[in-house]
Coordinates of C-alpha atoms in Angstrom, one line a residue:
X471 CA -44.7 64.1 -92.2
X472 CA -46.4 63.7 -88.6
X473 CA -47.7 62.3 -86.6
X474 CA -51.0 63.0 -87.5
X475 CA -49.3 61.1 -90.8
X476 CA -48.4 58.5 -89.9
X477 CA -51.7 57.3 -87.8
X478 CA -53.1 58.1 -91.3
X479 CA -51.4 55.6 -92.8
X480 CA -51.4 53.0 -90.6
X481 CA -55.3 53.2 -90.3
X482 CA -55.4 51.9 -94.2
X483 CA -53.2 49.0 -92.9
X484 CA -55.1 45.7 -91.8
X485 CA -54.8 46.5 -87.4
X486 CA -52.5 43.8 -85.2
X487 CA -50.4 43.9 -88.8
X488 CA -47.5 41.2 -87.8
X489 CA -44.4 40.7 -89.9
X490 CA -41.1 41.7 -90.1
X491 CA -39.5 45.8 -89.6
X492 CA -37.9 46.1 -93.1
X493 CA -41.9 43.8 -94.1
X494 CA -43.7 46.5 -92.0
X495 CA -41.6 49.3 -93.7
X496 CA -43.4 48.1 -96.8
X497 CA -46.2 47.8 -96.5
X498 CA -46.6 51.1 -94.9
X499 CA -44.4 52.6 -98.5
X500 CA -47.1 50.6 -101.0
X501 CA -50.1 52.6 -98.4
X502 CA -48.1 55.8 -99.7
X503 CA -48.7 54.7 -103.0
X504 CA -51.5 54.5 -103.8
X505 CA -52.5 57.1 -101.6
X506 CA -49.8 58.8 -104.4
X507 CA -51.8 57.4 -107.6
X508 CA -55.3 58.0 -106.4
X509 CA -54.1 61.6 -106.5
X510 CA -52.4 61.6 -109.4
X511 CA -55.6 59.5 -111.9
X512 CA -58.2 61.8 -109.5
X513 CA -56.6 64.5 -110.8
X514 CA -55.9 63.9 -114.4
X515 CA -59.1 62.9 -114.2
X516 CA -60.7 66.4 -113.8
X517 CA -57.9 68.3 -115.3
X518 CA -58.8 65.1 -119.1
X519 CA -62.1 66.4 -118.5
X520 CA -62.4 70.1 -118.0
X521 CA -59.8 69.8 -122.0
X522 CA -62.1 67.4 -123.2
X523 CA -59.9 64.3 -123.8
X524 CA -63.3 61.9 -123.0
X525 CA -61.1 58.4 -123.8
X526 CA -58.3 59.3 -121.4
X527 CA -60.4 60.7 -118.3
X528 CA -62.7 56.7 -119.4
X529 CA -59.0 55.4 -118.9
X530 CA -58.5 57.5 -115.5
X531 CA -61.5 57.4 -114.0
X532 CA -60.8 53.3 -115.0
X533 CA -57.3 53.9 -113.4
X534 CA -59.1 55.4 -109.7
X535 CA -61.6 52.9 -109.4
X536 CA -59.1 49.8 -109.4
X537 CA -57.0 51.7 -107.2
X538 CA -59.5 52.9 -104.9
X539 CA -59.7 48.4 -104.9
X540 CA -56.4 47.9 -104.6
X541 CA -56.5 49.7 -101.0
X542 CA -59.3 47.9 -99.3
X543 CA -57.5 44.6 -100.7
X544 CA -54.2 46.5 -98.8
X545 CA -57.0 47.4 -95.5
X546 CA -57.6 44.3 -95.6
X547 CA -54.9 42.4 -95.6
X548 CA -54.0 41.2 -99.4
X549 CA -50.6 40.0 -99.6
X550 CA -48.6 43.1 -100.4
X551 CA -46.9 41.5 -103.9
X552 CA -49.8 41.4 -106.1
X553 CA -50.8 45.2 -104.0
X554 CA -48.3 46.7 -105.0
X555 CA -47.4 44.8 -109.5
X556 CA -51.2 45.8 -109.3
X557 CA -50.5 49.8 -109.5
X558 CA -47.2 48.9 -111.6
X559 CA -49.5 48.1 -113.9
X560 CA -52.0 50.6 -114.0
X561 CA -49.6 53.9 -113.9
X562 CA -47.8 51.6 -117.1
X563 CA -50.4 51.8 -119.2
X564 CA -51.5 54.7 -118.4
X565 CA -47.8 55.9 -120.2
X566 CA -48.9 53.4 -123.0
X567 CA -52.2 54.5 -123.7
X568 CA -51.0 58.7 -123.8
X569 CA -48.6 57.8 -125.7
X570 CA -50.9 55.3 -127.9
X571 CA -53.5 57.9 -128.5
X572 CA -51.7 60.8 -128.8
X573 CA -47.8 61.1 -130.1
X574 CA -45.8 57.8 -128.9
X575 CA -42.2 58.4 -128.6
X576 CA -42.2 62.1 -128.2
X577 CA -44.4 62.9 -125.5
X578 CA -42.5 63.3 -122.2
X579 CA -44.8 61.3 -120.2
X580 CA -42.5 58.0 -121.4
X581 CA -40.1 59.6 -117.8
X582 CA -42.4 57.6 -115.9
X583 CA -41.0 55.0 -116.8
X584 CA -38.7 55.0 -114.5
X585 CA -40.6 55.7 -111.5
X586 CA -42.2 52.4 -111.9
X587 CA -39.5 49.9 -111.1
X588 CA -39.0 53.0 -108.3
X589 CA -42.1 51.8 -106.8
X590 CA -41.5 47.9 -106.8
X591 CA -38.0 48.6 -105.2
X592 CA -39.6 49.9 -102.3
X593 CA -42.6 48.0 -101.8
X594 CA -41.0 44.4 -102.7
X595 CA -38.3 44.2 -104.1
X596 CA -35.1 44.1 -106.4
X597 CA -35.7 40.5 -108.4
X598 CA -39.5 42.8 -109.0
X599 CA -37.7 46.3 -110.2
X600 CA -35.5 44.8 -112.2
X601 CA -38.0 43.1 -113.9
X602 CA -40.5 45.6 -113.9
X603 CA -37.6 48.3 -115.0
X604 CA -37.2 46.2 -117.6
X605 CA -40.9 46.1 -118.5
X606 CA -40.3 49.9 -119.1
X607 CA -37.2 49.7 -121.3
X608 CA -38.9 46.9 -123.8
X609 CA -42.6 49.6 -124.5
X610 CA -40.0 52.1 -125.4
X611 CA -37.9 50.0 -127.6
X612 CA -41.6 48.7 -128.9
X613 CA -43.2 51.9 -129.2
X614 CA -39.6 53.2 -130.9
X615 CA -39.1 50.7 -133.2
X616 CA -43.4 51.1 -134.0
X617 CA -42.7 54.1 -134.5
X618 CA -40.0 54.4 -136.8
X619 CA -42.5 51.6 -138.6
X620 CA -44.7 54.2 -139.8
X621 CA -47.4 53.3 -136.9
X622 CA -50.0 55.8 -137.6
X623 CA -50.2 57.1 -134.3
X624 CA -52.3 60.7 -133.9
X625 CA -50.7 63.7 -133.7
X626 CA -50.4 65.1 -129.8
X627 CA -52.4 68.0 -129.7
X628 CA -52.3 71.7 -129.6
X629 CA -50.3 72.9 -126.2
X630 CA -52.7 73.0 -123.3
X631 CA -50.6 75.7 -121.1
X632 CA -52.9 74.8 -118.3
X633 CA -52.4 70.9 -119.2
X634 CA -49.3 71.4 -118.7
X635 CA -48.3 73.3 -115.2
X636 CA -50.8 70.7 -113.6
X637 CA -49.8 67.8 -114.1
X638 CA -46.3 69.1 -113.2
X639 CA -47.9 70.9 -110.2
X640 CA -48.8 67.0 -110.4
X641 CA -45.8 64.8 -110.2
X642 CA -43.5 67.2 -108.1
X643 CA -46.3 66.7 -106.2
X644 CA -46.3 63.3 -106.0
X645 CA -42.7 62.5 -106.0
X646 CA -42.5 65.1 -102.3
X647 CA -44.8 63.4 -100.5
X648 CA -43.8 59.7 -101.9
X649 CA -39.6 61.6 -100.9
X650 CA -41.5 62.8 -97.3
X651 CA -43.1 59.5 -96.5
X652 CA -39.6 57.1 -97.1
X653 CA -38.4 59.7 -95.2
X654 CA -41.4 59.8 -92.4
X655 CA -40.8 56.5 -92.2
X656 CA -37.2 55.4 -92.4
X657 CA -37.3 57.2 -89.4
X658 CA -39.8 55.6 -87.6
X659 CA -37.7 52.4 -88.3
X660 CA -35.2 53.6 -87.6
X661 CA -36.5 54.4 -84.4
X662 CA -38.2 50.9 -84.1
X663 CA -34.9 49.5 -83.9
X664 CA -33.3 51.1 -81.5
X665 CA -35.9 50.6 -79.0
X666 CA -35.3 47.0 -79.5
X667 CA -32.3 47.4 -79.1
X668 CA -32.5 49.2 -76.2
X669 CA -34.8 47.0 -75.1
X670 CA -32.3 44.2 -76.5
X671 CA -29.9 45.6 -74.4
X672 CA -31.4 45.5 -70.8
X673 CA -32.3 42.3 -71.9
X674 CA -28.8 41.4 -71.7
X675 CA -28.1 43.5 -68.6
X676 CA -30.4 41.7 -67.5
X677 CA -29.6 38.2 -68.4
X678 CA -26.2 38.9 -66.9
X679 CA -27.3 39.8 -63.4
X680 CA -29.1 36.6 -63.6
X681 CA -26.3 34.9 -64.3
X682 CA -24.0 36.3 -61.9
X683 CA -26.3 35.8 -59.5
X684 CA -26.5 32.4 -59.7
X685 CA -23.0 32.4 -60.0
X686 CA -23.1 33.6 -56.7
X687 CA -25.9 30.9 -55.4
X688 CA -24.1 28.2 -56.6
X689 CA -21.0 28.7 -54.7
X690 CA -22.6 29.6 -51.6
X691 CA -23.7 26.8 -52.2
X692 CA -21.0 25.3 -53.1
X693 CA -18.9 26.5 -49.8
X694 CA -22.2 25.4 -47.6
X695 CA -21.4 22.0 -49.1
X696 CA -17.8 21.3 -48.6
X697 CA -17.5 23.5 -44.7
X698 CA -20.1 19.8 -43.8
X699 CA -18.3 17.9 -45.9
X700 CA -14.4 19.4 -45.0
X701 CA -15.2 16.5 -41.0
X702 CA -17.1 14.0 -42.8
X703 CA -14.4 13.3 -45.8
X704 CA -11.4 14.7 -43.5
X705 CA -12.1 12.1 -39.9
X706 CA -13.2 8.8 -42.1
X707 CA -9.5 9.6 -43.9
X708 CA -8.5 9.1 -40.0
X709 CA -10.1 5.9 -39.0
X710 CA -9.0 4.3 -43.0
X711 CA -6.0 5.4 -41.8
X712 CA -6.2 4.1 -38.2
X713 CA -6.0 0.4 -39.0
X714 CA -9.1 -0.4 -37.4
X715 CA -10.4 -4.5 -37.6
X716 CA -11.9 -6.1 -40.7
X717 CA -15.4 -4.5 -40.9
X718 CA -14.4 -1.1 -39.5
X719 CA -12.7 -1.0 -41.6
X720 CA -14.1 -1.5 -44.6
X721 CA -17.1 0.7 -43.0
X722 CA -14.3 3.6 -42.5
X723 CA -13.3 2.7 -47.0
X724 CA -17.0 3.2 -47.9
X725 CA -17.9 6.3 -45.9
X726 CA -14.7 7.5 -47.1
X727 CA -15.3 7.2 -51.1
X728 CA -18.7 8.3 -50.1
X729 CA -17.4 11.3 -49.4
X730 CA -14.8 11.5 -52.2
X731 CA -17.9 10.3 -54.2
X732 CA -20.2 13.2 -53.6
X733 CA -17.7 16.2 -53.6
X734 CA -16.6 15.6 -56.6
X735 CA -21.3 16.2 -57.5
X736 CA -20.6 18.9 -55.6
X737 CA -16.8 20.1 -57.1
X738 CA -18.1 19.4 -61.3
X739 CA -21.9 21.8 -60.4
X740 CA -19.3 25.0 -58.3
X741 CA -17.1 23.7 -62.1
X742 CA -19.8 23.6 -65.0
X743 CA -20.5 28.2 -63.7
X744 CA -16.9 28.5 -64.2
X745 CA -16.5 26.7 -67.1
X746 CA -19.7 28.5 -69.0
X747 CA -17.9 32.2 -67.1
X748 CA -14.0 30.7 -68.4
X749 CA -13.4 30.7 -65.5
X750 CA -12.0 27.8 -64.5
X751 CA -7.8 27.7 -63.7
X752 CA -5.3 25.7 -63.9
X753 CA -2.6 25.3 -61.7
X754 CA 1.0 23.6 -62.4
X755 CA 3.1 22.6 -59.4
X756 CA 5.1 19.3 -58.0
X757 CA 2.2 15.9 -57.6
X758 CA 2.2 12.7 -56.3
X759 CA 1.2 10.3 -59.1
X760 CA 0.8 7.2 -57.9
X761 CA -0.8 8.3 -55.0
X762 CA -3.4 10.1 -57.1
X763 CA -3.9 7.0 -59.6
X764 CA -4.2 5.1 -56.0
X765 CA -7.3 7.7 -54.4
X766 CA -9.2 7.1 -57.8
X767 CA -9.0 3.3 -57.5
X768 CA -9.5 3.1 -54.4
X769 CA -13.1 5.1 -54.6
X770 CA -13.8 3.1 -57.7
X771 CA -13.7 -0.2 -56.5
X772 CA -15.4 1.3 -52.9
X773 CA -18.4 2.6 -55.8
X774 CA -17.9 -0.7 -57.4
X775 CA -19.4 -2.4 -54.1
X776 CA -19.9 -6.1 -54.2
X777 CA -20.3 -6.2 -57.6
X778 CA -18.7 -9.1 -59.9
X779 CA -15.7 -5.8 -61.1
X780 CA -12.4 -5.1 -60.4
X781 CA -11.0 -1.8 -60.8
X782 CA -7.6 -2.0 -61.1
X783 CA -4.1 -0.1 -62.3
X784 CA -1.8 -0.5 -65.3
X785 CA 0.6 2.9 -64.5
X786 CA 3.7 3.2 -66.0
X787 CA 4.3 6.5 -65.7
X788 CA 6.6 8.9 -63.4
X789 CA 5.9 9.4 -60.0
X790 CA 6.7 12.3 -59.4
X791 CA 5.3 14.6 -62.4
X792 CA 4.1 18.3 -62.7
X793 CA 1.0 19.8 -63.5
X794 CA -3.0 20.5 -61.7
X795 CA -3.8 17.1 -59.1
X796 CA -6.6 17.9 -58.3
X797 CA -8.3 19.2 -61.9
X798 CA -6.3 16.0 -63.6
X799 CA -7.7 14.1 -60.2
X800 CA -11.4 15.1 -60.7
X801 CA -11.5 13.7 -64.3
X802 CA -10.5 10.5 -63.8
X803 CA -12.5 10.2 -61.2
X804 CA -15.5 10.9 -63.8
X805 CA -14.1 8.8 -66.2
X806 CA -13.5 5.6 -63.4
X807 CA -16.8 6.3 -62.0
X808 CA -18.8 7.0 -65.5
X809 CA -16.5 3.2 -66.0
X810 CA -18.1 1.4 -62.7
X811 CA -21.6 3.1 -63.1
X812 CA -22.3 1.8 -66.6
X813 CA -20.1 -2.5 -66.3
X814 CA -22.2 -4.8 -64.3
X815 CA -19.1 -7.1 -63.5
X816 CA -15.7 -7.6 -65.4
X817 CA -13.3 -5.0 -64.6
X818 CA -12.4 -0.9 -65.2
X819 CA -9.1 -1.0 -66.2
X820 CA -6.7 2.6 -64.8
X821 CA -4.9 2.6 -67.1
X822 CA -1.2 5.2 -67.5
X823 CA 1.7 4.6 -70.1
X824 CA 3.7 7.3 -71.5
X825 CA 2.3 8.1 -75.7
X826 CA 5.5 10.5 -78.2
X827 CA 6.4 12.9 -75.0
X828 CA 2.9 13.0 -73.6
X829 CA 1.3 10.6 -71.1
X830 CA -1.8 8.9 -72.7
X831 CA -4.5 8.0 -69.3
X832 CA -7.6 4.9 -70.6
X833 CA -10.1 3.7 -68.9
X834 CA -11.5 0.6 -70.6
X835 CA -14.3 -0.9 -69.3
X836 CA -15.7 -4.4 -69.8
X837 CA -19.2 -2.8 -69.7
X838 CA -22.5 -2.7 -71.8
X839 CA -20.8 0.3 -74.5
X840 CA -21.8 3.0 -75.8
X841 CA -24.7 3.5 -78.8
X842 CA -23.4 5.1 -81.3
X843 CA -26.9 7.5 -82.1
X844 CA -25.3 9.2 -79.1
X845 CA -21.5 9.2 -79.8
X846 CA -21.6 12.8 -80.5
X847 CA -24.3 14.2 -77.8
X848 CA -22.1 12.3 -75.4
X849 CA -19.8 14.9 -73.8
X850 CA -22.5 17.3 -73.6
X851 CA -24.6 18.9 -70.1
X852 CA -26.6 17.0 -68.8
X853 CA -26.1 14.2 -70.5
X854 CA -27.2 9.6 -70.4
X855 CA -25.6 7.8 -72.8
X856 CA -26.4 4.5 -71.4
X857 CA -29.2 5.2 -69.7
X858 CA -31.1 3.0 -72.0
X859 CA -29.0 -0.1 -71.4
X860 CA -27.9 0.4 -68.0
X861 CA -31.9 -0.1 -66.2
X862 CA -32.2 4.2 -65.0
X863 CA -28.1 4.4 -63.6
X864 CA -27.4 7.7 -64.2
X865 CA -25.5 10.6 -62.6
X866 CA -25.4 14.8 -63.0
X867 CA -25.2 14.2 -65.8
X868 CA -22.3 17.0 -66.0
X869 CA -19.4 14.2 -65.7
X870 CA -17.6 13.0 -68.3
X871 CA -18.4 16.9 -70.0
X872 CA -16.7 18.7 -67.7
X873 CA -13.6 16.1 -67.4
X874 CA -13.0 16.7 -71.6
X875 CA -13.3 20.8 -70.4
X876 CA -10.6 20.3 -68.3
X877 CA -8.5 18.2 -70.3
X878 CA -9.1 20.9 -73.0
X879 CA -7.9 22.9 -70.6
X880 CA -4.8 21.1 -70.4
X881 CA -4.3 20.8 -73.6
X882 CA -5.6 17.9 -75.1
X883 CA -8.9 16.5 -76.1
X884 CA -11.0 13.2 -74.3
X885 CA -11.6 10.5 -77.5
X886 CA -13.6 7.4 -77.2
X887 CA -13.9 3.8 -78.8
X888 CA -16.0 1.8 -77.1
X889 CA -18.8 -1.5 -78.9
X890 CA -22.6 -2.2 -77.5
X891 CA -22.3 -5.2 -76.0
X892 CA -18.0 -6.0 -75.5
X893 CA -17.6 -2.1 -73.1
X894 CA -15.6 1.5 -73.9
X895 CA -12.6 2.7 -73.5
X896 CA -11.4 6.6 -72.5
X897 CA -9.0 8.1 -73.4
X898 CA -6.7 11.2 -73.4
X899 CA -3.0 12.7 -73.8
X900 CA -1.6 14.7 -71.2
X901 CA 1.7 16.9 -70.7
X902 CA 3.1 15.9 -67.5
X903 CA 6.2 16.2 -67.7
X904 CA 8.1 14.5 -64.6
X905 CA 9.8 15.7 -61.3
X906 CA 12.5 15.6 -59.5
X907 CA 10.3 15.6 -55.7
X908 CA 11.7 18.1 -53.2
X909 CA 11.3 17.2 -50.0
X910 CA 7.9 18.0 -49.6
X911 CA 7.1 15.6 -51.3
X912 CA 8.2 12.0 -50.3
X913 CA 6.6 9.4 -51.5
X914 CA 4.0 8.1 -48.5
X915 CA 3.3 9.7 -45.2
X916 CA 5.1 6.9 -43.4
X917 CA 8.6 8.0 -44.8
X918 CA 8.2 11.6 -44.7
X919 CA 10.2 13.5 -41.8
X920 CA 8.1 14.7 -39.5
X921 CA 7.1 18.8 -40.0
X922 CA 8.4 20.1 -36.0
X923 CA 6.7 23.3 -36.8
X924 CA 4.2 24.0 -34.8
X925 CA 1.7 25.7 -36.5
X926 CA -1.7 28.3 -35.0
X927 CA -5.3 27.0 -36.7
X928 CA -8.1 29.7 -37.0
X929 CA -11.7 28.2 -37.9
X930 CA -14.2 28.8 -36.0
X931 CA -16.2 25.3 -37.7
X932 CA -15.4 24.0 -34.4
X933 CA -15.4 19.4 -35.9
X934 CA -12.5 22.0 -38.6
X935 CA -10.5 23.2 -36.4
X936 CA -10.3 19.5 -34.4
X937 CA -9.5 18.1 -38.0
X938 CA -6.8 20.0 -39.1
X939 CA -5.3 19.3 -35.2
X940 CA -5.5 15.9 -36.0
X941 CA -4.3 16.6 -39.4
X942 CA -0.7 18.1 -38.3
X943 CA -0.6 16.2 -35.5
X944 CA -0.7 12.9 -37.5
X945 CA 2.4 14.7 -39.6
X946 CA 4.7 15.1 -36.7
X947 CA 3.6 19.1 -36.1
X948 CA 2.3 20.5 -33.2
X949 CA -1.1 22.8 -33.3
X950 CA -3.4 25.3 -31.4
X951 CA -6.4 26.3 -32.4
X952 CA -8.1 28.9 -32.1
X953 CA -11.8 29.8 -32.8
X954 CA -11.6 33.8 -33.9
X955 CA -9.9 36.4 -36.0
X956 CA -9.3 38.3 -32.3
X957 CA -8.3 35.4 -30.6
X958 CA -5.7 34.6 -33.3
X959 CA -3.7 37.4 -33.1
X960 CA -3.9 37.9 -29.5
X961 CA -2.1 34.0 -29.9
X962 CA 0.3 35.2 -31.9
X963 CA 1.0 37.8 -29.6
X964 CA 1.5 36.1 -26.9
X965 CA 4.2 32.8 -28.1
X966 CA 6.8 32.3 -31.4
X967 CA 3.8 29.8 -34.1
X968 CA 5.5 28.7 -37.8
X969 CA 3.0 29.1 -39.5
X970 CA -0.7 29.6 -39.5
X971 CA -3.3 27.8 -40.4
X972 CA -6.4 31.1 -41.4
X973 CA -10.0 29.8 -42.3
X974 CA -11.2 32.4 -44.8
X975 CA -15.1 33.2 -44.5
X976 CA -15.3 33.9 -39.9
X977 CA -17.6 36.0 -38.5
X978 CA -16.2 39.6 -37.0
X979 CA -12.5 39.3 -38.3
X980 CA -12.3 36.8 -41.8
X981 CA -9.3 35.0 -42.1
X982 CA -7.8 38.1 -45.3
X983 CA -8.0 40.9 -42.6
X984 CA -6.1 38.5 -39.9
X985 CA -3.1 38.5 -42.9
X986 CA -4.0 42.3 -43.4
X987 CA -2.9 42.8 -39.9
X988 CA -0.4 39.8 -39.4
X989 CA 1.7 41.5 -42.3
X990 CA 1.6 45.2 -40.8
X991 CA 2.5 44.1 -37.5
X992 CA 5.2 41.8 -38.9
X993 CA 8.7 43.4 -37.9
X994 CA 11.3 43.9 -40.8
X995 CA 13.4 40.6 -42.0
X996 CA 10.8 38.2 -41.0
X997 CA 8.1 36.3 -42.5
X998 CA 5.1 34.1 -41.8
X999 CA 4.2 31.4 -43.1
X1000 CA 0.1 32.0 -44.0
X1001 CA -2.5 29.8 -45.4
X1002 CA -6.3 30.4 -46.8
X1003 CA -8.4 27.7 -45.7
X1004 CA -11.7 28.0 -48.1
X1005 CA -14.3 26.1 -48.6
X1006 CA -15.0 28.8 -51.5
X1007 CA -12.8 28.2 -54.6
X1008 CA -13.4 30.9 -56.6
X1009 CA -10.9 32.0 -58.7
X1010 CA -10.6 35.3 -56.8
X1011 CA -10.5 34.0 -54.0
X1012 CA -7.0 33.4 -54.9
X1013 CA -5.9 36.3 -55.5
X1014 CA -7.9 37.8 -52.3
X1015 CA -5.8 35.5 -50.3
X1016 CA -2.7 37.0 -52.4
X1017 CA -3.4 40.5 -51.4
X1018 CA -4.0 40.2 -48.7
X1019 CA -1.0 38.9 -48.1
X1020 CA -0.8 34.9 -47.7
X1021 CA 1.7 32.5 -48.6
X1022 CA -0.4 30.2 -50.6
X1023 CA -4.1 28.5 -50.2
X1024 CA -6.1 25.4 -50.0
X1025 CA -9.0 24.5 -50.6
X1026 CA -11.3 22.4 -48.0
X1027 CA -12.3 19.2 -47.8
X1028 CA -7.9 19.0 -47.4
X1029 CA -5.9 15.7 -46.5
X1030 CA -3.0 15.6 -44.6
X1031 CA -0.7 15.0 -47.0
X1032 CA -2.2 18.0 -49.7
X1033 CA -1.7 19.4 -45.9
X1034 CA 1.6 18.6 -45.7
X1035 CA 3.2 19.0 -49.0
X1036 CA 1.5 23.2 -48.4
X1037 CA 3.5 22.7 -45.0
X1038 CA 7.1 22.4 -45.5
X1039 CA 6.9 23.5 -49.7
X1040 CA 6.1 27.4 -48.0
X1041 CA 8.3 27.4 -45.5
X1042 CA 11.2 26.0 -46.6
X1043 CA 10.4 28.5 -49.0
X1044 CA 12.6 32.6 -48.7
X1045 CA 10.6 35.3 -47.1

């Protein structure tokens, strides 16, 4: 069918007809069937008048009129199924009438019974096709039985060559028209499907670009927040370690806890984007579990403020284990912080004990508990499970969902036991094998041997540069600080260093380029330890650092213990 033909079919349909592509295809095909039926009935009307079959001419006139009315009904927007059944009834009635008036089952007209199920299949559906097939078979059986019983069917009219030729011609034209219309409409439906798929592909591409832009924005904002947080948390930690008088020590601890809470929120936002893209990484390294637990409890106690609330630790786990200390601390900070938030008074207890070859971490509180209807969605993003019962307190709504995702990456699962008005217990089991600590992991910095290293610090941010120097001095190292990559290369050319701390994001020459130049100029057999410092905590940053020749990567903000562990381990590592 030509384009004009397709437009003609559409002119028979209601304007702006809604529906799925399949439904529109069936409606268009029904319009073609009605036009073909109208042309067939009108043609047979003329032929019967020509040969003097007035009774059949009247029947054809009635069929033509009803078919025209069905076309008008289709144009008016009446449902497709009744119209399709109507035209099928007309066709079957004409077949039965011709057979009853002229020869019963001896006429070839009965072959038209095979057409009506096809019309039903194309315009209504398979069930309707089966029904009309059964009707056609039943009609043939009834006519055959009646004729076998001696029913007085009139004799067929004498052969009329022109009637036979005209009938055959009309049948061929109708079949070809129907087939051509079906092919054209199928092609049109295929084109519509192809256009829809192309639009879907464009939408998907735009969504992926938007998602990538969102991830870049989150990473950029995270970097910009981590840079000042490095100084704020770092100097608060130095004040906390300085053994200040009681009031000032309390202020320092509060500032440190607030900074770490803000850092946890930044990590949660960034991690949510990573989890959505499947990019969250875990690392396995030996670490001091007791120190991680102490830090979590300390932050929880500060966040409890002056409420009648105790945050305590019960630990029966080995001191040194292998796992990801950063991610474990993030999970525990979220669980303990959530418990502190929703426990007006009483106790929040962090318990760690062996359980079936793993370690079980439990956070037990005496708070308000969680309503039963909230439990199924408790670990969904942006869910504030207890907001209605705690006077509207709420956080980012990300903590529990991220904690659950991290624990699942660690091979465990978070569970919750709760009772409204009595409190909750959040717990999970993960595998953290006990390990023998290397020299770099002595329990506290007070007992750590001084590093005795000469370290070059390269950072364009003055506050972070000063902080790194103070941390290194606290660890017993001697530090030289420079503000740029070119100054770092000059310093390395003028003196010997045992290690270099390189900020990755610097103007003119970033840390990656500095590392590449250091490695390119390094004499054979020499290997200067290079540690990347970055506020951008994306997984690809670790890959970039390794490709540039760096030995390790430390994410800002960092603490003296973490920095000392990394430096001692790298310096002891064979080149």
